[in-house]
Short mmCIF file of N, CA, C and O in Angstrom, two decimals:
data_model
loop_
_atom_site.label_atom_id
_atom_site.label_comp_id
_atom_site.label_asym_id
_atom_site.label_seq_id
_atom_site.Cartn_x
_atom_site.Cartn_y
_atom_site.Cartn_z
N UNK A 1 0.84 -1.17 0.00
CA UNK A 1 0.00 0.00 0.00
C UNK A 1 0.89 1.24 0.00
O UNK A 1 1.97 1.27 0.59
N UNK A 2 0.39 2.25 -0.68
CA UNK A 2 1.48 3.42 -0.92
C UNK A 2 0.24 4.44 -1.28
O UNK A 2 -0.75 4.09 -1.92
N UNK A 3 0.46 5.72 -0.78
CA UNK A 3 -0.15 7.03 -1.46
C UNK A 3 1.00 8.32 -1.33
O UNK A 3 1.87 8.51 -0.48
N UNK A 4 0.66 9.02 -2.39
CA UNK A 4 1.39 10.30 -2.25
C UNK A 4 0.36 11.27 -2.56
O UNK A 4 -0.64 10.85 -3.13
N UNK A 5 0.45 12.93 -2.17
CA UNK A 5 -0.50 13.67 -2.40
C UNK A 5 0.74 15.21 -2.77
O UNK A 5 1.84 15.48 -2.29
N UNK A 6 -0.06 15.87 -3.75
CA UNK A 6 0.35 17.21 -4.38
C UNK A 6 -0.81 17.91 -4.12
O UNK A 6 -1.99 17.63 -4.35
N UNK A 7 -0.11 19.14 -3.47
CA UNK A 7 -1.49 20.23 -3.65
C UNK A 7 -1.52 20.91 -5.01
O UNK A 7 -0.51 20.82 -5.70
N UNK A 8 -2.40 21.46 -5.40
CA UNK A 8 -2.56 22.26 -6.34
C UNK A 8 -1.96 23.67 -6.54
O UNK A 8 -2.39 24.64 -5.90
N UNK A 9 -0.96 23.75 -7.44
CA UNK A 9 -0.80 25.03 -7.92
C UNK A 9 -1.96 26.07 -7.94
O UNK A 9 -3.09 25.96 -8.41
N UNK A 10 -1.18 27.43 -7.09
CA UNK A 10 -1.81 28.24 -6.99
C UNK A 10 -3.16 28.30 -6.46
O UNK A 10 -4.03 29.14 -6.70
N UNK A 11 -3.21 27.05 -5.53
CA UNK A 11 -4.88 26.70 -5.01
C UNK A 11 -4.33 27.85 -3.62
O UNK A 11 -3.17 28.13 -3.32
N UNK A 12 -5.86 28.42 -2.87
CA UNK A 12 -5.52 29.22 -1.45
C UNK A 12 -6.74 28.37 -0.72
O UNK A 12 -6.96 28.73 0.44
N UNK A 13 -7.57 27.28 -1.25
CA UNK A 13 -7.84 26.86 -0.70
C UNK A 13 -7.54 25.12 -0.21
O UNK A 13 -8.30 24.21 0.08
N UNK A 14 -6.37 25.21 -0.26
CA UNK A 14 -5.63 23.57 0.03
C UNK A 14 -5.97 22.58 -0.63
O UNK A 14 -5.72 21.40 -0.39
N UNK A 15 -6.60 23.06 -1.54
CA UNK A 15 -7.10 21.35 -2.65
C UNK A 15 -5.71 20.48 -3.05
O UNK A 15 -4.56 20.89 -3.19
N UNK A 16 -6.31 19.06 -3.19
CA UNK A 16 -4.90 18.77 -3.55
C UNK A 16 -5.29 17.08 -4.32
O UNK A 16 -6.21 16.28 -4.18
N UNK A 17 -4.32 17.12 -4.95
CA UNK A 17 -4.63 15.38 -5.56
C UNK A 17 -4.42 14.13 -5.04
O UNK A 17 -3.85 14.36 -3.97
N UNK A 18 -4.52 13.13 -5.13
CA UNK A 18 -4.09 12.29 -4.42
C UNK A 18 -3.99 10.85 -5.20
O UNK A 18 -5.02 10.23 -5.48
N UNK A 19 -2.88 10.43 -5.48
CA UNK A 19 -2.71 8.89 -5.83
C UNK A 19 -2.51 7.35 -4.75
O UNK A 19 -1.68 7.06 -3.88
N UNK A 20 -3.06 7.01 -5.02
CA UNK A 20 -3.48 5.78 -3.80
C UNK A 20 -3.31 4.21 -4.48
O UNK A 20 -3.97 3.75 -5.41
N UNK A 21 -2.47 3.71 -3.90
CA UNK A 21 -2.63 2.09 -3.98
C UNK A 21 -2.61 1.23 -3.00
O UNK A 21 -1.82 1.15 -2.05
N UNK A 22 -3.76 0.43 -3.35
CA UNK A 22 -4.10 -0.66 -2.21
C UNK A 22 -4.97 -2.03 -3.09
O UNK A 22 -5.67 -2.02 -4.11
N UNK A 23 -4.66 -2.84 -2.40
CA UNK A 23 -4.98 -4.17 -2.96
C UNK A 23 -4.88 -4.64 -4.40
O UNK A 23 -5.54 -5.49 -4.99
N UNK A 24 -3.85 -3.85 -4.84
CA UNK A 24 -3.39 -4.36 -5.96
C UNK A 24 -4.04 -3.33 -7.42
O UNK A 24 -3.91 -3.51 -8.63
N UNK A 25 -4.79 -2.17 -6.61
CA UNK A 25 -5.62 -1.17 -7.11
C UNK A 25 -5.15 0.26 -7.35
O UNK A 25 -5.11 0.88 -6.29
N UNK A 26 -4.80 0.95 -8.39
CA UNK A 26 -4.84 2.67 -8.02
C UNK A 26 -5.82 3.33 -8.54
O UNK A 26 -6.64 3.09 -9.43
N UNK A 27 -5.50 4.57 -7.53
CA UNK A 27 -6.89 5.31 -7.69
C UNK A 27 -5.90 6.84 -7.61
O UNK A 27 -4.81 6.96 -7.04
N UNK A 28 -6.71 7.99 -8.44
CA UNK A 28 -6.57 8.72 -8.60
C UNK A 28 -7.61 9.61 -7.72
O UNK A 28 -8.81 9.34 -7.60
N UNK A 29 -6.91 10.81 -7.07
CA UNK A 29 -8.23 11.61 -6.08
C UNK A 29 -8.22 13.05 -6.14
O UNK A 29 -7.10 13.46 -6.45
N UNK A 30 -8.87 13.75 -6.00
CA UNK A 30 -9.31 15.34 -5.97
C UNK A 30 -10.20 15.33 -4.82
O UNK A 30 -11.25 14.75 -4.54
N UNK A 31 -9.36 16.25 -4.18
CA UNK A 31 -10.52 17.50 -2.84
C UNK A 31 -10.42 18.74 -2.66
O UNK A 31 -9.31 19.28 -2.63
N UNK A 32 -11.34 19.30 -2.53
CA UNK A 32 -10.85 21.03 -2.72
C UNK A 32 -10.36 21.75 -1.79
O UNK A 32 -9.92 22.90 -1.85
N UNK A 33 -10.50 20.74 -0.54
CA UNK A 33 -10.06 21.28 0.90
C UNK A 33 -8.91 20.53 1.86
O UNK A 33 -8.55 19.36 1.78
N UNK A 34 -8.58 21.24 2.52
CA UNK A 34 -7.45 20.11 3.10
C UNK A 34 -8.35 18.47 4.20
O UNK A 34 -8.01 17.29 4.29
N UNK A 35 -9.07 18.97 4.58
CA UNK A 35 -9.84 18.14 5.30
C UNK A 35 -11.58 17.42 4.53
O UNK A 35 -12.38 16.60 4.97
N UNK A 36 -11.53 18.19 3.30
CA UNK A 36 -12.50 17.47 2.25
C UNK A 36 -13.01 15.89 1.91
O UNK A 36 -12.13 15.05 1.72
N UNK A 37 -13.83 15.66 1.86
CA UNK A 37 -14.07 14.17 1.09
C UNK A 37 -13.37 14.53 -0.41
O UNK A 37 -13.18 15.49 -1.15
N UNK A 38 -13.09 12.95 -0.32
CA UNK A 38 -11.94 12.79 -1.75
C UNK A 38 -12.87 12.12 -2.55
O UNK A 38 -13.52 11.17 -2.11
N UNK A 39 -13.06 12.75 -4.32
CA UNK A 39 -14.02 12.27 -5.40
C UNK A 39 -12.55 11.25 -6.59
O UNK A 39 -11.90 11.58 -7.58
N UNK A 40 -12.66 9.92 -5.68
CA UNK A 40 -11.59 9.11 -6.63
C UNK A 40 -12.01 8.22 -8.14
O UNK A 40 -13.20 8.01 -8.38
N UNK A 41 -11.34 7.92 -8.74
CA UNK A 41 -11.35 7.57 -9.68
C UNK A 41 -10.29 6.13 -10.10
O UNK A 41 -9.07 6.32 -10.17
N UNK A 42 -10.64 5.25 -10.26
CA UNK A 42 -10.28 3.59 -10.39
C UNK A 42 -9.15 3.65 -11.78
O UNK A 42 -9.63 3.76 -12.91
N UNK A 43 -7.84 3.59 -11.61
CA UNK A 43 -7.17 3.62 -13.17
C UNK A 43 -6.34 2.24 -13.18
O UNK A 43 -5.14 2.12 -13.42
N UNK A 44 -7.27 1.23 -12.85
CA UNK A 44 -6.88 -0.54 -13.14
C UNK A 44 -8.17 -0.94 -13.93
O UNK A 44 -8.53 -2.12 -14.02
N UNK A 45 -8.74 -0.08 -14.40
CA UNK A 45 -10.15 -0.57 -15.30
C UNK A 45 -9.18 -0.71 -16.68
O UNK A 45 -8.45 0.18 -17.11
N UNK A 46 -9.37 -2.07 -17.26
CA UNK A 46 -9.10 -2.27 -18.60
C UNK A 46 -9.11 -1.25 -19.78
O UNK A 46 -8.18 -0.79 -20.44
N UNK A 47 -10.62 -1.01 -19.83
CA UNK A 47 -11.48 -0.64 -20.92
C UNK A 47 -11.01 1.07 -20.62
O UNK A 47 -10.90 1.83 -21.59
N UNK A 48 -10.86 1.33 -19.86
CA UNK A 48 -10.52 2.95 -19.92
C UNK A 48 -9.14 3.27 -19.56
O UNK A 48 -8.76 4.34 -20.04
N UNK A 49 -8.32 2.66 -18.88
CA UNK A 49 -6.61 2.54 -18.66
C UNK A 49 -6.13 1.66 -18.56
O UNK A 49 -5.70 1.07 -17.57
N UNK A 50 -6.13 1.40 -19.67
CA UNK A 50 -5.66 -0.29 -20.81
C UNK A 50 -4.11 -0.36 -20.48
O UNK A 50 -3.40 0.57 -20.84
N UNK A 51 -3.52 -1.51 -19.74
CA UNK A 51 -1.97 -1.49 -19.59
C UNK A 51 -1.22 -1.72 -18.47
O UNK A 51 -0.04 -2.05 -18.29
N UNK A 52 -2.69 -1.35 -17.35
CA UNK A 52 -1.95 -1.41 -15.90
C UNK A 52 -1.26 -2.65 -15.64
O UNK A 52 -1.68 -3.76 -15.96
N UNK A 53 0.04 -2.34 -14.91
CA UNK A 53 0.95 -3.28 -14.75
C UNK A 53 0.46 -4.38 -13.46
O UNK A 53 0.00 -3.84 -12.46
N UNK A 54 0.53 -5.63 -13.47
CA UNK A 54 0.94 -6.65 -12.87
C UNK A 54 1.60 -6.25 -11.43
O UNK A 54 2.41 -5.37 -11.74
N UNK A 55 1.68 -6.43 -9.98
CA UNK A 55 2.41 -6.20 -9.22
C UNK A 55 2.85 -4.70 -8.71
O UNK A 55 3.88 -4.28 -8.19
N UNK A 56 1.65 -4.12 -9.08
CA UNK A 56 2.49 -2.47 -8.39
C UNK A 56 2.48 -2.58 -7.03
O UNK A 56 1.69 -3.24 -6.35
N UNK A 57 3.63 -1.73 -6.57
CA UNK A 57 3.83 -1.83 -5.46
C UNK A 57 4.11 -0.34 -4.94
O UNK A 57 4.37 -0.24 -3.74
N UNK A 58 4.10 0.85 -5.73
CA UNK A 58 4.37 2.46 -5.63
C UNK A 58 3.69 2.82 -6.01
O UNK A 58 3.10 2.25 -6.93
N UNK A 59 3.38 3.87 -5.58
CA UNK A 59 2.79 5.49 -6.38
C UNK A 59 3.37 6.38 -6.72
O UNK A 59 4.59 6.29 -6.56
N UNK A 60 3.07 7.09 -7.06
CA UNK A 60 3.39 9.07 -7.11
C UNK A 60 2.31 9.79 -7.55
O UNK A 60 1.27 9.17 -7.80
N UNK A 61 2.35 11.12 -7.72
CA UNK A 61 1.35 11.58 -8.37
C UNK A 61 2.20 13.07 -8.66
O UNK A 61 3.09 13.48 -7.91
N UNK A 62 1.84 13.64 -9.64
CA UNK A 62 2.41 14.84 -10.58
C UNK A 62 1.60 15.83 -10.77
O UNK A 62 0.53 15.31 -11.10
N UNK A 63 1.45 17.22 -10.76
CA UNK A 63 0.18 18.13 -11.12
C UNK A 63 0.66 19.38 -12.25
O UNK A 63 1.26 20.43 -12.01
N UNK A 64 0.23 18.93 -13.31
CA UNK A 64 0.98 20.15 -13.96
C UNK A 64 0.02 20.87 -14.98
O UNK A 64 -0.53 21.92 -14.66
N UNK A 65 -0.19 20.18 -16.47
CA UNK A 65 -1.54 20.83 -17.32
C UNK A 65 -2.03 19.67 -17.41
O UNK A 65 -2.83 19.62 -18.35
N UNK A 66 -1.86 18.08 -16.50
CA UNK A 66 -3.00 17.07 -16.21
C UNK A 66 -2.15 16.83 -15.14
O UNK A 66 -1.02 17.20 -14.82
N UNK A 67 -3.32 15.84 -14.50
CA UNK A 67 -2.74 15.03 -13.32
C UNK A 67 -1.36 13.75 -13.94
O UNK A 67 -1.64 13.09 -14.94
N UNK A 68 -0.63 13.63 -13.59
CA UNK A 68 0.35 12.28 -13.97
C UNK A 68 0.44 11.50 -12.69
O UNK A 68 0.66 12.09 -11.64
N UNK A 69 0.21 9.75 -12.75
CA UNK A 69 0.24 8.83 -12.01
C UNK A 69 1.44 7.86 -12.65
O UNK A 69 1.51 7.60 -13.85
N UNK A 70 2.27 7.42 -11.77
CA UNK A 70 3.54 6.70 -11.98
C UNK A 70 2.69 5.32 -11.08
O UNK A 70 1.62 5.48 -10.49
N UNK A 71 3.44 4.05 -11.14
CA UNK A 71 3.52 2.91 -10.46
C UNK A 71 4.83 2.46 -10.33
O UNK A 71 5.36 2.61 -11.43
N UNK A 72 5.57 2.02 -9.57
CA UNK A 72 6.11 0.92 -9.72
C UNK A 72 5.98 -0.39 -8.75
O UNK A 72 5.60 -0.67 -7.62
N UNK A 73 6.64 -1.15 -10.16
CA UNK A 73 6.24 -2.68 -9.47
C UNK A 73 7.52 -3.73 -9.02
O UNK A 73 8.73 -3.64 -9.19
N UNK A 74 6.89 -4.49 -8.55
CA UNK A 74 7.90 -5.22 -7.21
C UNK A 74 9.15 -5.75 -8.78
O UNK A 74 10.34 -5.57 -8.55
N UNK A 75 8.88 -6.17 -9.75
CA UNK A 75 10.32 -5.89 -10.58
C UNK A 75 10.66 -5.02 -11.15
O UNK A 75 11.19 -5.19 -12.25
N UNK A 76 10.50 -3.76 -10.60
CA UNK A 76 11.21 -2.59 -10.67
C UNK A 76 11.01 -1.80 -12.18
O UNK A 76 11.75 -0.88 -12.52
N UNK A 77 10.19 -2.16 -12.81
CA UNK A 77 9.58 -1.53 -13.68
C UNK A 77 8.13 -0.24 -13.34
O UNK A 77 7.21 -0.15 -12.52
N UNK A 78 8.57 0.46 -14.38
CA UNK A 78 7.99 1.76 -13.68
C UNK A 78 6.84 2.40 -15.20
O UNK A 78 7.17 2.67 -16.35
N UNK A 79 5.97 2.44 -14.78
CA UNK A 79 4.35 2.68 -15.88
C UNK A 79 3.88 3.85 -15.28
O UNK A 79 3.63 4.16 -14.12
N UNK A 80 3.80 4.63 -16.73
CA UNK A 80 3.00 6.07 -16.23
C UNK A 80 0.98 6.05 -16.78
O UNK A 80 0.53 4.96 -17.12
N UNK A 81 0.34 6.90 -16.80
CA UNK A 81 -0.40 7.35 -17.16
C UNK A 81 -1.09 8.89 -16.64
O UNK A 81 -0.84 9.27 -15.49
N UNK A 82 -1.98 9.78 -17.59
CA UNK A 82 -2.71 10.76 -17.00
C UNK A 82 -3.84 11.16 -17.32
O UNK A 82 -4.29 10.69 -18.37
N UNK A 83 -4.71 12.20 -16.53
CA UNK A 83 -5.78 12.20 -16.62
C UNK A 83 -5.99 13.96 -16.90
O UNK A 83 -5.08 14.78 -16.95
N UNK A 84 -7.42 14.20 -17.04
CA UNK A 84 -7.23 15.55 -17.25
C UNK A 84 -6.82 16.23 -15.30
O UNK A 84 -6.14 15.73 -14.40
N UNK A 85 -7.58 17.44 -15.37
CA UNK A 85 -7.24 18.18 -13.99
C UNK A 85 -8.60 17.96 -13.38
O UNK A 85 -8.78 17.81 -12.17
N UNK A 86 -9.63 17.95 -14.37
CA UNK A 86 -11.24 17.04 -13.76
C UNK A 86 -11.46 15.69 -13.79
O UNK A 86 -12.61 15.26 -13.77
N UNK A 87 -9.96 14.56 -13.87
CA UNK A 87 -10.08 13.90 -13.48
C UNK A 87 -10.77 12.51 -14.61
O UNK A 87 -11.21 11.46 -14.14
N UNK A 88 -10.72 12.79 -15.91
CA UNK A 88 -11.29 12.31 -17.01
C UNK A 88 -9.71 11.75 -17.26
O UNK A 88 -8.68 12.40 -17.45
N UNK A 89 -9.96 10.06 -17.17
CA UNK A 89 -8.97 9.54 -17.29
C UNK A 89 -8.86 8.05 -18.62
O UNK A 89 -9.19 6.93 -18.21
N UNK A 90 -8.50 8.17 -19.78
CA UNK A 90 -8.82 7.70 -20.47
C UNK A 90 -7.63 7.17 -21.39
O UNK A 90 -7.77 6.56 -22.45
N UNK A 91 -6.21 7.60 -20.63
CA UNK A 91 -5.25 7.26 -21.90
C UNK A 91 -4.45 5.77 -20.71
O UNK A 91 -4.27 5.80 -19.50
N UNK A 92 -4.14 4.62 -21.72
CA UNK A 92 -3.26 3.76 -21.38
C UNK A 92 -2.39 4.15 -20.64
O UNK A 92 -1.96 5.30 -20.71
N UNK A 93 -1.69 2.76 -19.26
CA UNK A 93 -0.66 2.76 -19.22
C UNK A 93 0.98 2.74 -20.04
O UNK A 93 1.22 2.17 -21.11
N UNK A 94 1.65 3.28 -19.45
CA UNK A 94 2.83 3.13 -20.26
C UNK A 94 3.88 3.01 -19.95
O UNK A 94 4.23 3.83 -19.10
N UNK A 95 5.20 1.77 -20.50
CA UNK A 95 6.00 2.09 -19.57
C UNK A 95 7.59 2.73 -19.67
O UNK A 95 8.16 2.78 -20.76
N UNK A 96 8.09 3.11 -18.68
CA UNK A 96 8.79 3.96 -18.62
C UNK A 96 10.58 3.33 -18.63
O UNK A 96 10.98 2.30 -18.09
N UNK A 97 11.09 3.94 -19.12
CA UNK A 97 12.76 3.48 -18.95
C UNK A 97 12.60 2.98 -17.47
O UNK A 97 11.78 3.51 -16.70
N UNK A 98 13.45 1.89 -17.08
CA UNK A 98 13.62 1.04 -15.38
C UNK A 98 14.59 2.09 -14.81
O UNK A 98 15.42 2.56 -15.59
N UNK A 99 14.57 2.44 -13.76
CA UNK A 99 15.86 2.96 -12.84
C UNK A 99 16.76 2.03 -13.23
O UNK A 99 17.90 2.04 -12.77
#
């Protein structure tokens, strides 16, 4: 299990993103407040983020002109994907040069 969280550029009200893995699952999250309910989003669905790797065992999460979600997995291979900034997440995993 692993999460990391980025606040939002230029937010004054503490919103912030959040990438989450657990049970073999990531999820992508948005709240507008620091203490907010989080509106997540599932990116191990086939049919809409076609690619997810086998064995993740990391997160990250990135905020720039979309959200970016990294994994890595217990053989050290490392898969990106992103979504928009509302959270419309629709492009494949992909993977990335290994450390």
């Amino acid at each position: 299990m692993d999460i990391d969280t980025v606040g939002v550029p230029g937010s004054m009200s503490g919103a912030e993103y959040s990438a989450a893995l657990t049970r073999g699952r990531t999820y992508v999250g948005y709240r507008s407040a620091p203490t907010g309910a989080y509106a997540w989003k599932d990116l191990t669905h086939y049919r809409q983020t076609p690619g997810y790797p086998r064995n993740a065992c990391g997160v990250s999460v990135k905020v720039a002109d979309r959200v970016y979600v990294k994994v890595l997995t217990t053989a050290g291979a490392v898969f990106e994907t992103s979504c928009t900034l509302t959270l419309t997440c629709t492009l494949g995993w992909a993977a990335v040069i290994d450390p």
